Coordinates of C-alpha atoms and ligand atoms in Angstrom, one line a residue:
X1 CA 74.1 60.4 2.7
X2 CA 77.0 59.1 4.7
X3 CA 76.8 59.4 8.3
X4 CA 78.5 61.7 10.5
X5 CA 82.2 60.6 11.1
X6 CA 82.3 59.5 14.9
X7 CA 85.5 60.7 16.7
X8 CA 87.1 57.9 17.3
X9 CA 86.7 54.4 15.4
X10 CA 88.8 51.2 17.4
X11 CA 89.1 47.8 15.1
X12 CA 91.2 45.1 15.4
X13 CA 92.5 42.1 13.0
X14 CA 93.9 38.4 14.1
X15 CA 96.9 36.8 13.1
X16 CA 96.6 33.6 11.1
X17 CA 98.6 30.7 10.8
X18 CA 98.5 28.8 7.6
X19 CA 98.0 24.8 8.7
X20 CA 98.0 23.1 5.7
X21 CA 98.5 24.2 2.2
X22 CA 101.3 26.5 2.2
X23 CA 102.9 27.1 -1.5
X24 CA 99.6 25.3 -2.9
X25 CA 97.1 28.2 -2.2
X26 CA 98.8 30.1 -4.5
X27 CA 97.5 28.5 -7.1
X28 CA 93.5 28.7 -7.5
X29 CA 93.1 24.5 -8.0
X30 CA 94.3 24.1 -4.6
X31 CA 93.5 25.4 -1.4
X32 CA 95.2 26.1 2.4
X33 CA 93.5 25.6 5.7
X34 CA 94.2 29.2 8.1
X35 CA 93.5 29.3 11.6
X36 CA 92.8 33.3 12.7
X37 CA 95.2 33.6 16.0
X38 CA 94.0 35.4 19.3
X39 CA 97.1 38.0 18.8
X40 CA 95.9 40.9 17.2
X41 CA 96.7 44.3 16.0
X42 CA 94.8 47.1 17.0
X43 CA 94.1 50.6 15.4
X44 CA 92.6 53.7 16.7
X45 CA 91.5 56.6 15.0
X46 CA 90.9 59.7 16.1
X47 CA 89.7 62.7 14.5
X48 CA 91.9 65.7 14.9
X49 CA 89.7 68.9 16.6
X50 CA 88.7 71.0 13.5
X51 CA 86.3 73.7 13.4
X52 CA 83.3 71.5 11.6
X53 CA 83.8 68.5 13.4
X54 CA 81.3 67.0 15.9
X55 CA 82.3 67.8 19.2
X56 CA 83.6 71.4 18.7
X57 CA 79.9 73.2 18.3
X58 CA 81.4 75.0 21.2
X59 CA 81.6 72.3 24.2
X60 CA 84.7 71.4 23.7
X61 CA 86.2 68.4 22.3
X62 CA 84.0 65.1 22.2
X63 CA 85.5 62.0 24.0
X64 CA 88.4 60.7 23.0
X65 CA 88.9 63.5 20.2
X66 CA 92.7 64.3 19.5
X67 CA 93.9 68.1 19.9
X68 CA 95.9 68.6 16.4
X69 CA 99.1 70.4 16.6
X70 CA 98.7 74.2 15.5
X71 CA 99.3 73.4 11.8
X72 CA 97.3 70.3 11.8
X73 CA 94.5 72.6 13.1
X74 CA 95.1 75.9 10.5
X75 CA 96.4 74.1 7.1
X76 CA 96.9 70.8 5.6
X77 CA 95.1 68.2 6.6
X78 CA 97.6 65.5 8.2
X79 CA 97.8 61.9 9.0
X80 CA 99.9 60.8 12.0
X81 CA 100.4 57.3 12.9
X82 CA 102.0 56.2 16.3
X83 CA 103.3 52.6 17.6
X84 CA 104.2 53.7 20.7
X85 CA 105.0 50.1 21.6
X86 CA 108.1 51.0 19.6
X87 CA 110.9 53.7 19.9
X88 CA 110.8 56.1 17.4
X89 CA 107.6 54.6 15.4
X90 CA 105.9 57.8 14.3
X91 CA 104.9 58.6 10.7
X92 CA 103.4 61.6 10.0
X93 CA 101.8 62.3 6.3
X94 CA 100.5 65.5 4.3
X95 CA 97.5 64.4 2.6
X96 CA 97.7 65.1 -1.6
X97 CA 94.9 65.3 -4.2
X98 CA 96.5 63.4 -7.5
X99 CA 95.3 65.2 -10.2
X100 CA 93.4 62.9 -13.3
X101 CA 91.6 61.4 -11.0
X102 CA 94.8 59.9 -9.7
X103 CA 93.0 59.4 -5.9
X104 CA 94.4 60.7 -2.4
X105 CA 98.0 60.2 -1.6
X106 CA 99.9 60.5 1.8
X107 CA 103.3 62.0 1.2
X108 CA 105.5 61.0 4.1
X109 CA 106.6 64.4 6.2
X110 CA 110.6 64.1 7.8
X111 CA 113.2 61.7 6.1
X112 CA 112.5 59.0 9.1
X113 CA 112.1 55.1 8.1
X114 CA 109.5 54.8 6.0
X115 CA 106.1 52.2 6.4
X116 CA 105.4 50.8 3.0
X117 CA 102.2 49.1 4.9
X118 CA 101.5 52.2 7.0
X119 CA 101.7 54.5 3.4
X120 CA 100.0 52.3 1.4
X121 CA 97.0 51.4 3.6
X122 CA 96.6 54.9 4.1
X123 CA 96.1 56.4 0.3
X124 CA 94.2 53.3 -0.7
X125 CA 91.4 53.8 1.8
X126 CA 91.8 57.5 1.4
X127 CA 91.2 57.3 -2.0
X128 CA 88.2 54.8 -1.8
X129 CA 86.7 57.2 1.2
X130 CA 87.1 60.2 -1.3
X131 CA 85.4 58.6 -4.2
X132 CA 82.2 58.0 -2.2
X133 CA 81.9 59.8 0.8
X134 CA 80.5 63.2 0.2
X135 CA 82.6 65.3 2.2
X136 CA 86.1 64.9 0.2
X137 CA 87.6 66.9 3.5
X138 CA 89.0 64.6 6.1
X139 CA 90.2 66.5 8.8
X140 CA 93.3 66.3 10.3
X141 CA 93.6 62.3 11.5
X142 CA 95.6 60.3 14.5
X143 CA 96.2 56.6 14.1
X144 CA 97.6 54.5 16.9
X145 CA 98.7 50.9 16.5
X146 CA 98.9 48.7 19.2
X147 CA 100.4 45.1 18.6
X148 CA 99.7 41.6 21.0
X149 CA 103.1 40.7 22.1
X150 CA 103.5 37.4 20.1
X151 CA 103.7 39.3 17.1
X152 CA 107.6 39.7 17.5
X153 CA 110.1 38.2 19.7
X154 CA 110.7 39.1 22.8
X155 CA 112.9 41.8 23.2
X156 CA 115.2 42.6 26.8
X157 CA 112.7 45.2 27.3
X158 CA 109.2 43.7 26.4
X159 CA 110.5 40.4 29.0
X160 CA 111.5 43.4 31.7
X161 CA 109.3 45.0 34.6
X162 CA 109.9 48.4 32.1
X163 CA 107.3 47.0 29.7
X164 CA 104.4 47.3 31.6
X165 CA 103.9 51.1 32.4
X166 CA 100.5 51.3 30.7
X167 CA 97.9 49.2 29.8
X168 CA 97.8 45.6 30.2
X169 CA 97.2 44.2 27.0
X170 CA 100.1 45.6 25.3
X171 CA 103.8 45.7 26.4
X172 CA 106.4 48.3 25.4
X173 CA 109.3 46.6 23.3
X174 CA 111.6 49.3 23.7
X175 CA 113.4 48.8 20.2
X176 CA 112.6 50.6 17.3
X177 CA 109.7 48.4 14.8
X178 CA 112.8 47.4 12.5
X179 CA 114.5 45.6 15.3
X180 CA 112.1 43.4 16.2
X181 CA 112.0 40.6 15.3
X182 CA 108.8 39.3 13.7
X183 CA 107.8 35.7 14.5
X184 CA 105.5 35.3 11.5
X185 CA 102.2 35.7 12.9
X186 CA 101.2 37.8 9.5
X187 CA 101.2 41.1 11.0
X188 CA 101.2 43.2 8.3
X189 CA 98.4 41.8 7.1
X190 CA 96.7 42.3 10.3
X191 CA 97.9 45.5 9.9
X192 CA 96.7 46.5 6.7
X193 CA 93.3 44.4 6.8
X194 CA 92.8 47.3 10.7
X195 CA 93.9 50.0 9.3
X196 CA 92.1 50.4 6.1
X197 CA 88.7 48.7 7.6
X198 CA 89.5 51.6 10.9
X199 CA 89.9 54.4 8.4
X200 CA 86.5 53.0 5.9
X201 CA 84.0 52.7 9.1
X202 CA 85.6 56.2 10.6
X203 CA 84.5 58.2 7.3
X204 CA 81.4 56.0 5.4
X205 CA 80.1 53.5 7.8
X206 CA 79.1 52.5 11.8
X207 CA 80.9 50.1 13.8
X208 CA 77.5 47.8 13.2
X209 CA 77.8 47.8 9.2
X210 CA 81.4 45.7 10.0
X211 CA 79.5 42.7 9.3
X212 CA 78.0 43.7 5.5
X213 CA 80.9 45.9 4.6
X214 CA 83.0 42.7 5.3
X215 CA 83.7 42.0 1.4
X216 CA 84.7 45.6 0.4
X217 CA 87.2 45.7 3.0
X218 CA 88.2 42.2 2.1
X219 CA 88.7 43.9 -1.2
X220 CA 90.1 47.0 0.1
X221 CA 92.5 45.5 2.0
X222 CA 94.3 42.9 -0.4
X223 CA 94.3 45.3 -2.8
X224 CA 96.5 47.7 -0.2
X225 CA 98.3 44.5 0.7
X226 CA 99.4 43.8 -2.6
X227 CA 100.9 47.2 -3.3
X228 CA 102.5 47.4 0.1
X229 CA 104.2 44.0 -0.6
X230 CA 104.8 44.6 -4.3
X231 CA 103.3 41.5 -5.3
X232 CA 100.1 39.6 -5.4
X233 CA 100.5 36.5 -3.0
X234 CA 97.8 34.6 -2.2
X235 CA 95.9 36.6 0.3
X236 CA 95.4 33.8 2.7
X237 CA 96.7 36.2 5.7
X238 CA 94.7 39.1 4.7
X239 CA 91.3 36.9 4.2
X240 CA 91.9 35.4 7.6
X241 CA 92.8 38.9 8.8
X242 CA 88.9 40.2 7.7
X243 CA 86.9 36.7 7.9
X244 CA 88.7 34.6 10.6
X245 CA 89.2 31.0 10.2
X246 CA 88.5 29.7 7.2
X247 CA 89.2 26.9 4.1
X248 CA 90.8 29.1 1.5
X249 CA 90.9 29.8 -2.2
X250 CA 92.6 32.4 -3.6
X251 CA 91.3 35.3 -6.0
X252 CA 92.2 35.4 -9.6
X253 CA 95.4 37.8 -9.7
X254 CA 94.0 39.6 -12.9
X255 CA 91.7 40.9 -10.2
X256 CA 94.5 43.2 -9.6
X257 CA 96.8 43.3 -12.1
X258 CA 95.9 46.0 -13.8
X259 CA 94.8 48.6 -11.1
X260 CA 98.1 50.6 -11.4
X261 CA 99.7 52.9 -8.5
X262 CA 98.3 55.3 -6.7
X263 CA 98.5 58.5 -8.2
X264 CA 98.5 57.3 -11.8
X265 CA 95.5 58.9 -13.8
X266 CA 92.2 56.8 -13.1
X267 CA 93.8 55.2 -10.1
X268 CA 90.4 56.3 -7.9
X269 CA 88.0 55.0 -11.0
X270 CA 89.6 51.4 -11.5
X271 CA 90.0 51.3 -7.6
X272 CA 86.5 51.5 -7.0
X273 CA 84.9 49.1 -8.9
X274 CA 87.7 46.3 -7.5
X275 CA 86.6 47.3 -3.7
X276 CA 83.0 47.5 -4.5
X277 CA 83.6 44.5 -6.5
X278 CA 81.2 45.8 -9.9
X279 CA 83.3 44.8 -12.8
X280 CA 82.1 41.8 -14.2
X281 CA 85.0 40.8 -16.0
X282 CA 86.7 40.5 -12.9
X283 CA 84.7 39.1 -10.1
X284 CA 85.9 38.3 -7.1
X285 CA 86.1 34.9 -6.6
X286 CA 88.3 34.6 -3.4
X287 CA 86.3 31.5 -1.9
X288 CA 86.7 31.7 2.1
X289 CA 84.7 28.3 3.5
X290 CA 83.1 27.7 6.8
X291 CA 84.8 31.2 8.6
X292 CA 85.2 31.8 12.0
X293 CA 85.4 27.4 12.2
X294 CA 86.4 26.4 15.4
X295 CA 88.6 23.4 16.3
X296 CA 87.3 20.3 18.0
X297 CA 86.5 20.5 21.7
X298 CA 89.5 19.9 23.8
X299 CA 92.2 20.1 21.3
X300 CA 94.4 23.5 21.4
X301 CA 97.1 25.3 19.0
X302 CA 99.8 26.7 19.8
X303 CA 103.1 28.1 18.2
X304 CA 106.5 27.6 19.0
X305 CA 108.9 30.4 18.2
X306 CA 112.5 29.7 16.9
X307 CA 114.0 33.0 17.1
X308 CA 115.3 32.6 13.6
X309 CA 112.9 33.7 10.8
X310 CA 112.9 32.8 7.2
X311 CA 113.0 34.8 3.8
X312 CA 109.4 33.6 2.2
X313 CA 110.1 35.6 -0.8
X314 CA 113.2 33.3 -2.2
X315 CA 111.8 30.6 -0.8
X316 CA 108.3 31.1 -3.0
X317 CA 110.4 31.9 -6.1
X318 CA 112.6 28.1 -5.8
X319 CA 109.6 26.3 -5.0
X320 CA 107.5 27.6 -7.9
X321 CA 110.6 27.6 -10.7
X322 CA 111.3 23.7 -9.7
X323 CA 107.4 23.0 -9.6
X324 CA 107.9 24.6 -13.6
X325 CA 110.6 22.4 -14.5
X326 CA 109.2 19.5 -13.1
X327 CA 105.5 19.3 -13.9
X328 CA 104.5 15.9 -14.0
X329 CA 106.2 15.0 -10.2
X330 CA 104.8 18.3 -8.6
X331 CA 101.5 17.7 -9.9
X332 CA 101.4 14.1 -8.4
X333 CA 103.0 15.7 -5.0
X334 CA 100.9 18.8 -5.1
X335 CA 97.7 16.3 -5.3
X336 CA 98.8 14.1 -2.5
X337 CA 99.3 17.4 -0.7
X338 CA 96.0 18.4 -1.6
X339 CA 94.0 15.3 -0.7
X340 CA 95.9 14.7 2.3
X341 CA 95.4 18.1 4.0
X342 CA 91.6 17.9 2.6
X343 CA 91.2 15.0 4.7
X344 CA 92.8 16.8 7.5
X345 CA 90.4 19.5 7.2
X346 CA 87.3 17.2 7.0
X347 CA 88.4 15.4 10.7
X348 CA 88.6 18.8 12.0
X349 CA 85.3 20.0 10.8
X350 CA 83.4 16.8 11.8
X351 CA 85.0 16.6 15.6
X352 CA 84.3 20.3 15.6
X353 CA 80.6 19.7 14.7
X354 CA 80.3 17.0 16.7
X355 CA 81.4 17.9 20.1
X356 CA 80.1 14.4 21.2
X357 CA 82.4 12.7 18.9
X358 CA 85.6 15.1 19.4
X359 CA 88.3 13.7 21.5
X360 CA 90.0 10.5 19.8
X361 CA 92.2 12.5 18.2
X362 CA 94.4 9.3 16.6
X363 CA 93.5 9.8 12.9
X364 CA 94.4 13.5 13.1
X365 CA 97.7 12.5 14.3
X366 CA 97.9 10.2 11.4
X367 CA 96.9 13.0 8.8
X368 CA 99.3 15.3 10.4
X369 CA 102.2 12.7 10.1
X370 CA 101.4 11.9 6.5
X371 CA 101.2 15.5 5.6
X372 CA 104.9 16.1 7.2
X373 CA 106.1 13.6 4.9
X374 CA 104.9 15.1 1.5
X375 CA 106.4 18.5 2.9
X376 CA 110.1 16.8 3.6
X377 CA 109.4 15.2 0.1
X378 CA 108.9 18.7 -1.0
X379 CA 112.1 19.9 0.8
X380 CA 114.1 17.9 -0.6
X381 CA 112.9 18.0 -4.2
X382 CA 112.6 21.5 -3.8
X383 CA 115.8 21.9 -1.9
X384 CA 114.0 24.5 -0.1
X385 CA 114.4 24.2 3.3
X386 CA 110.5 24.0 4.1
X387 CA 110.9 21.4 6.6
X388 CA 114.6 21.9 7.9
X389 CA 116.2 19.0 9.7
X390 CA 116.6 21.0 12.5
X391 CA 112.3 21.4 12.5
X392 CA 112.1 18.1 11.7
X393 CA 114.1 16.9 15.1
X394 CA 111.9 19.5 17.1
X395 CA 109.0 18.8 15.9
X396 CA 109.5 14.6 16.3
X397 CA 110.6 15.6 19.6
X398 CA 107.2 17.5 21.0
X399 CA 105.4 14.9 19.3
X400 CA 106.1 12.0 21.2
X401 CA 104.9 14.4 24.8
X402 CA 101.9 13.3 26.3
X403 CA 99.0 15.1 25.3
X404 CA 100.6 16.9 21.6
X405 CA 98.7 15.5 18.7
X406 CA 101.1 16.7 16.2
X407 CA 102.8 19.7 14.5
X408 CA 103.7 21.0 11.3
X409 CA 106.2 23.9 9.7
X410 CA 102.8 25.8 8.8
X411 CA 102.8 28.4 5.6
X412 CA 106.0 28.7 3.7
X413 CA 107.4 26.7 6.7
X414 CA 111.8 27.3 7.3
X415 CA 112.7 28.5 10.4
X416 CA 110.0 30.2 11.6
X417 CA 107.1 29.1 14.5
X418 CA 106.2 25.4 14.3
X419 CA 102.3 24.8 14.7
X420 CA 101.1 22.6 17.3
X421 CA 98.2 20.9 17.7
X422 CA 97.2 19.6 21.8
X423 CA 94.7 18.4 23.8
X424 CA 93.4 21.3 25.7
X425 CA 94.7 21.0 29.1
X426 CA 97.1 23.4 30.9
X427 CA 98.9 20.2 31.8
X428 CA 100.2 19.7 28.2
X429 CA 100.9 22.9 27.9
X430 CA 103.4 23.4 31.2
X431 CA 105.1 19.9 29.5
X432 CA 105.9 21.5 26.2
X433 CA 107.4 24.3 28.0
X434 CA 109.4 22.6 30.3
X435 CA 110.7 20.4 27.1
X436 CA 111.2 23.4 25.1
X437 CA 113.2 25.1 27.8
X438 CA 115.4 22.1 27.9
X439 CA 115.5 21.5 24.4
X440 CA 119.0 21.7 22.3
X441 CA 119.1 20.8 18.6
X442 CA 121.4 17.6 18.2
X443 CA 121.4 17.8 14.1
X444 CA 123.3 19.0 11.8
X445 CA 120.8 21.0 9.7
X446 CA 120.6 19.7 6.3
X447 CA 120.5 23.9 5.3
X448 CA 122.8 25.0 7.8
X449 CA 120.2 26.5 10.2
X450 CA 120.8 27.4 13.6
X451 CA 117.7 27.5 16.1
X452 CA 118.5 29.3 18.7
X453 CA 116.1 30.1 21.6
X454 CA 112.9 28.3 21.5
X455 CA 109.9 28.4 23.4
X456 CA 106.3 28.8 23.2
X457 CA 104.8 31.4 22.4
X458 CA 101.6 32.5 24.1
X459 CA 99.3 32.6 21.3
X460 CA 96.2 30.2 20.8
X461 CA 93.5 29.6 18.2
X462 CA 91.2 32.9 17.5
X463 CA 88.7 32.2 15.1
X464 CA 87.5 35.5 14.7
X465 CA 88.4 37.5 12.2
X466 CA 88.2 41.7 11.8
X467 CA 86.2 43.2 14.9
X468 CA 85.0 46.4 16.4
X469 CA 87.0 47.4 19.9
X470 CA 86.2 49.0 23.4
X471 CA 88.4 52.2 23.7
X472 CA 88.6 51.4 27.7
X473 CA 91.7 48.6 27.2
X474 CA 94.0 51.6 25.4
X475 CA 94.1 53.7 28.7
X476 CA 97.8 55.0 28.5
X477 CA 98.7 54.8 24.9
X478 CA 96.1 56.5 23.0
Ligands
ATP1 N1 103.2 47.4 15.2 C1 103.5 47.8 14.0 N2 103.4 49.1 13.7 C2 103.7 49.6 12.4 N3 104.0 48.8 11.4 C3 104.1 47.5 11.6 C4 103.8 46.9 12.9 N4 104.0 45.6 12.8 C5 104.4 45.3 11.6 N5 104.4 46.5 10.8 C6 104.7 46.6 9.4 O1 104.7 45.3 8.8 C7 106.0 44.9 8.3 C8 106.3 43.4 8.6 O2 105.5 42.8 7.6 P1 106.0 41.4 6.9 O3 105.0 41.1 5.9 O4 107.4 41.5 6.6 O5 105.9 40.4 8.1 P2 104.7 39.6 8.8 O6 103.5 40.0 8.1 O7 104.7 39.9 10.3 O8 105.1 38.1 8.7 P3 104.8 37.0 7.6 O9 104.7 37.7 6.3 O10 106.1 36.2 7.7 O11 103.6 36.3 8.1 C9 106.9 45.8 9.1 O12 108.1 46.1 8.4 C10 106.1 47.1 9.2 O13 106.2 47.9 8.0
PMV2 C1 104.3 30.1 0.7 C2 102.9 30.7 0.9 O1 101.9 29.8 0.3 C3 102.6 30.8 2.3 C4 103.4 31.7 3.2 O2 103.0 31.7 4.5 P1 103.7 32.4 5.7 O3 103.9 33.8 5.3 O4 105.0 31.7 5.9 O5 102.8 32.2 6.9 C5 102.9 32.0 0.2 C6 101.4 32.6 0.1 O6 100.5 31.9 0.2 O7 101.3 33.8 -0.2

């Protein structure tokens, strides 16, 4: 029996940066290295008062319960998700049985922006929650989003005294969501990876069975991700999103390939056996190594945000049509990549496990260095701008500070955050940010880039990846 849906279910999912590896991992025979980030997004469901639910036997509503509007409460169930964070950032959703077994779909209420993530996440873990819970009625449902600050950059109103009315934790941006702009922390997969796992525990599971419902949400999630996005990536940013740190290997897309859209007749049948992960001609064989690692003692990372993101979706496409045309020199550069970053990886595990030893921090400087140097190979093979000139000048230039170990362009790299690895000491960090408040790009960029304002962004190392949340810290916005 499934237990009794609580009234309100709180999760939250980290960021992740991708270190090493970016543009390998998508290809199974490789791998990346993704650091979980302490920014995270947080959802919170609420169960909308209705007549059978737990906390109306006449007492009122329980703790925390939503009222529902008069509709919400009489018809149609509904779905309505808030960013409050955001002007305008409400989506509200009629909830649709597909016939043929076709699963739940939201259908989006008001001609308002739409959120492919938002949608998406929803029907998926609608649809899986309908296939095995056994109530197939969900109530009326309120979903707030809350976001960590570093997600986006800062905006006149999220710097401003106006942004912190509520809580702490979370400021008000005062833009709409499609005017910020995002700093590539991997938010939507955060998004997705809360969202669905929110929605899951809420209607099948406790808070407590997080822990061994981790793969099915894992499953759950890229498969939302995948649809949202309208391709199959490599999932690094949703695996970090559910484990945390990890060394990763990407699933097999035929995993997914033929699951079909929502909707689609069988949709709910071929969904369930990818999320439960039961058909065994296509195992899940995402490989996520040593989660939740932590980095050695006394080294920090942190990001630097260049106001000036890039477009990973042409870049991908290039990189992967001249790595087709030129097989022989990518696989030799790919496999220098590979063993470089590998090595990398090892130094960082064998510091980390031996705190005693951690501290000399000269061959990861090295390792870093070396790695930078097969990526500007890359870049300009590729003629991608992975590592920019302009990226190349900042990141020489915080290298040579007192205390930074090294940075890379981390994932598909261009002109988003540079990663930067420090020795943990607030001393290091007040130097970068004096240096990056002076700092003005002297280069022509070899891609015509402009960086514009730069500084560092608040966000460390997390670890962790998808975990249960205290409603106490969501005083004002839920
Ligand atoms: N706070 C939020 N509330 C609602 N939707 C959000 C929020 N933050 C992000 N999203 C959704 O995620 C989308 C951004 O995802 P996208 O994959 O483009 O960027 P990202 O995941 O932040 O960065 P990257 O892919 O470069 O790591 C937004 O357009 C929106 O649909
Ligand atoms: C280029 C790629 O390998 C990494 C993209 O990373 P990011 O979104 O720039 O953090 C793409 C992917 O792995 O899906």
């Amino acid at each position: 029996m499934s237990p009794q849906p609580s009234s309100v279910t709180a999760l939250s999912a980290p960021g992740k940066v991708l270190l090493t590896g970016g543009y390998l991992v998508l290809d199974r025979a490789y791998t990346g290295t993704v650091f979980a980030l302490n920014a995270r997004i947080h959802v919170v469901v609420q169960q909308l008062r209705r007549g059978h639910r737990r906390g109306a036997s006449g007492s009122g509503p329980a703790v925390g319960e939503a009222h529902g509007t008069a509709e919400e409460q009489e018809g149609e169930n509904t779905v309505v998700v808030r960013s409050p964070q955001f002007v305008d950032a409400v989506w509200e959703y009629g909830v649709q049985r597909c016939s043929d077994g076709g699963g739940v779909k939201v259908i989006p209420k008001g001609d308002g922006p739409r959120n492919p993530f938002v949608e998406t996440s929803l029907s998926y873990a609608l649809t899986y929650i309908s296939y095995v819970a056994d109530s197939k009625d969900f109530g009326s449902l309120s979903v707030t989003i809350l976001a960590d600050s570093d997600y986006y950059s800062e905006t006149a109103t999220s710097k401003g005294p106006a942004s912190q009315g509520r809580s702490g934790r979370f400021v008000n941006f005062g833009v709409p969501l499609f005017e910020a702009h995002k700093t590539g922390l991997g938010s939507s997969a955060a998004l997705v990876t809360a969202l669905v796992s929110a929605l899951v525990i809420h209607r099948t599971m406790q808070p407590e069975d997080l822990g061994a419902g981790r793969d099915k949400l894992h499953n759950l999630a890229q498969a939302a991700h995948c649809a949202a996005q309208g391709k199959v990536g490599s999932g690094f940013d949703v695996a970090s999103a559910v484990y945390g740190s990890c060394l990763y290997r990407r699933f097999s897309p035929s995993i997914l390939e033929s699951l079909g859209d929502v909707g689609s007749p069988g949709f709910e049948e071929r969904l369930f056996p990818i999320v439960e992960d039961s058909d065994t001609e296509h195992p899940w064989d995402t490989e996520c190594v040593d989660f939740g690692m932590q980095l050695p003692r006394g080294m920090q990372l942190v990001l630097c945000d260049v106001d000036c993101g890039s477009g990973t979706p042409s870049m991908v496409k290039k990189v992967l049509e001249w790595r087709k045309a030129n097989r022989k020199e990518a696989d030799i550069l790919w496999a220098s990549l590979q063993n470089n970053n590998e090595r990398l990886r090892q130094e960082l595990k064998r510091q980390a496990q031996h705190p005693d030893a951690a501290g000399d921090f000269s061959d990861i400087r090295t390792l870093l260095e070396r790695t930078r140097q097969h990526i500007r190979t890359m870049t300009r093979r590729t003629g991608v701008p992975i590592e920019p000139s302009v990226q190349t000048e900042l990141l020489d230039s915080v290298s040579e500070l007192e205390g930074v170990i090294g940075g890379v362009v981390p994932g598909a790299g261009g002109y988003d955050a540079i990663a930067i690895l420090i020795r943990d000491d607030p001393t290091v960090v007040a130097r970068l940010r004096e240096h990056l408040a002076n700092w003005t790009s002297k280069v022509e960029d070899d891609f015509g880039g402009k960086i514009g304002n730069v500084r560092l962004l608040g966000v460390q190392h997390g670890s962790e990846g998808a975990k249960n949340e205290m409603l106490e810290q969501y005083a004002g916005w839920i």
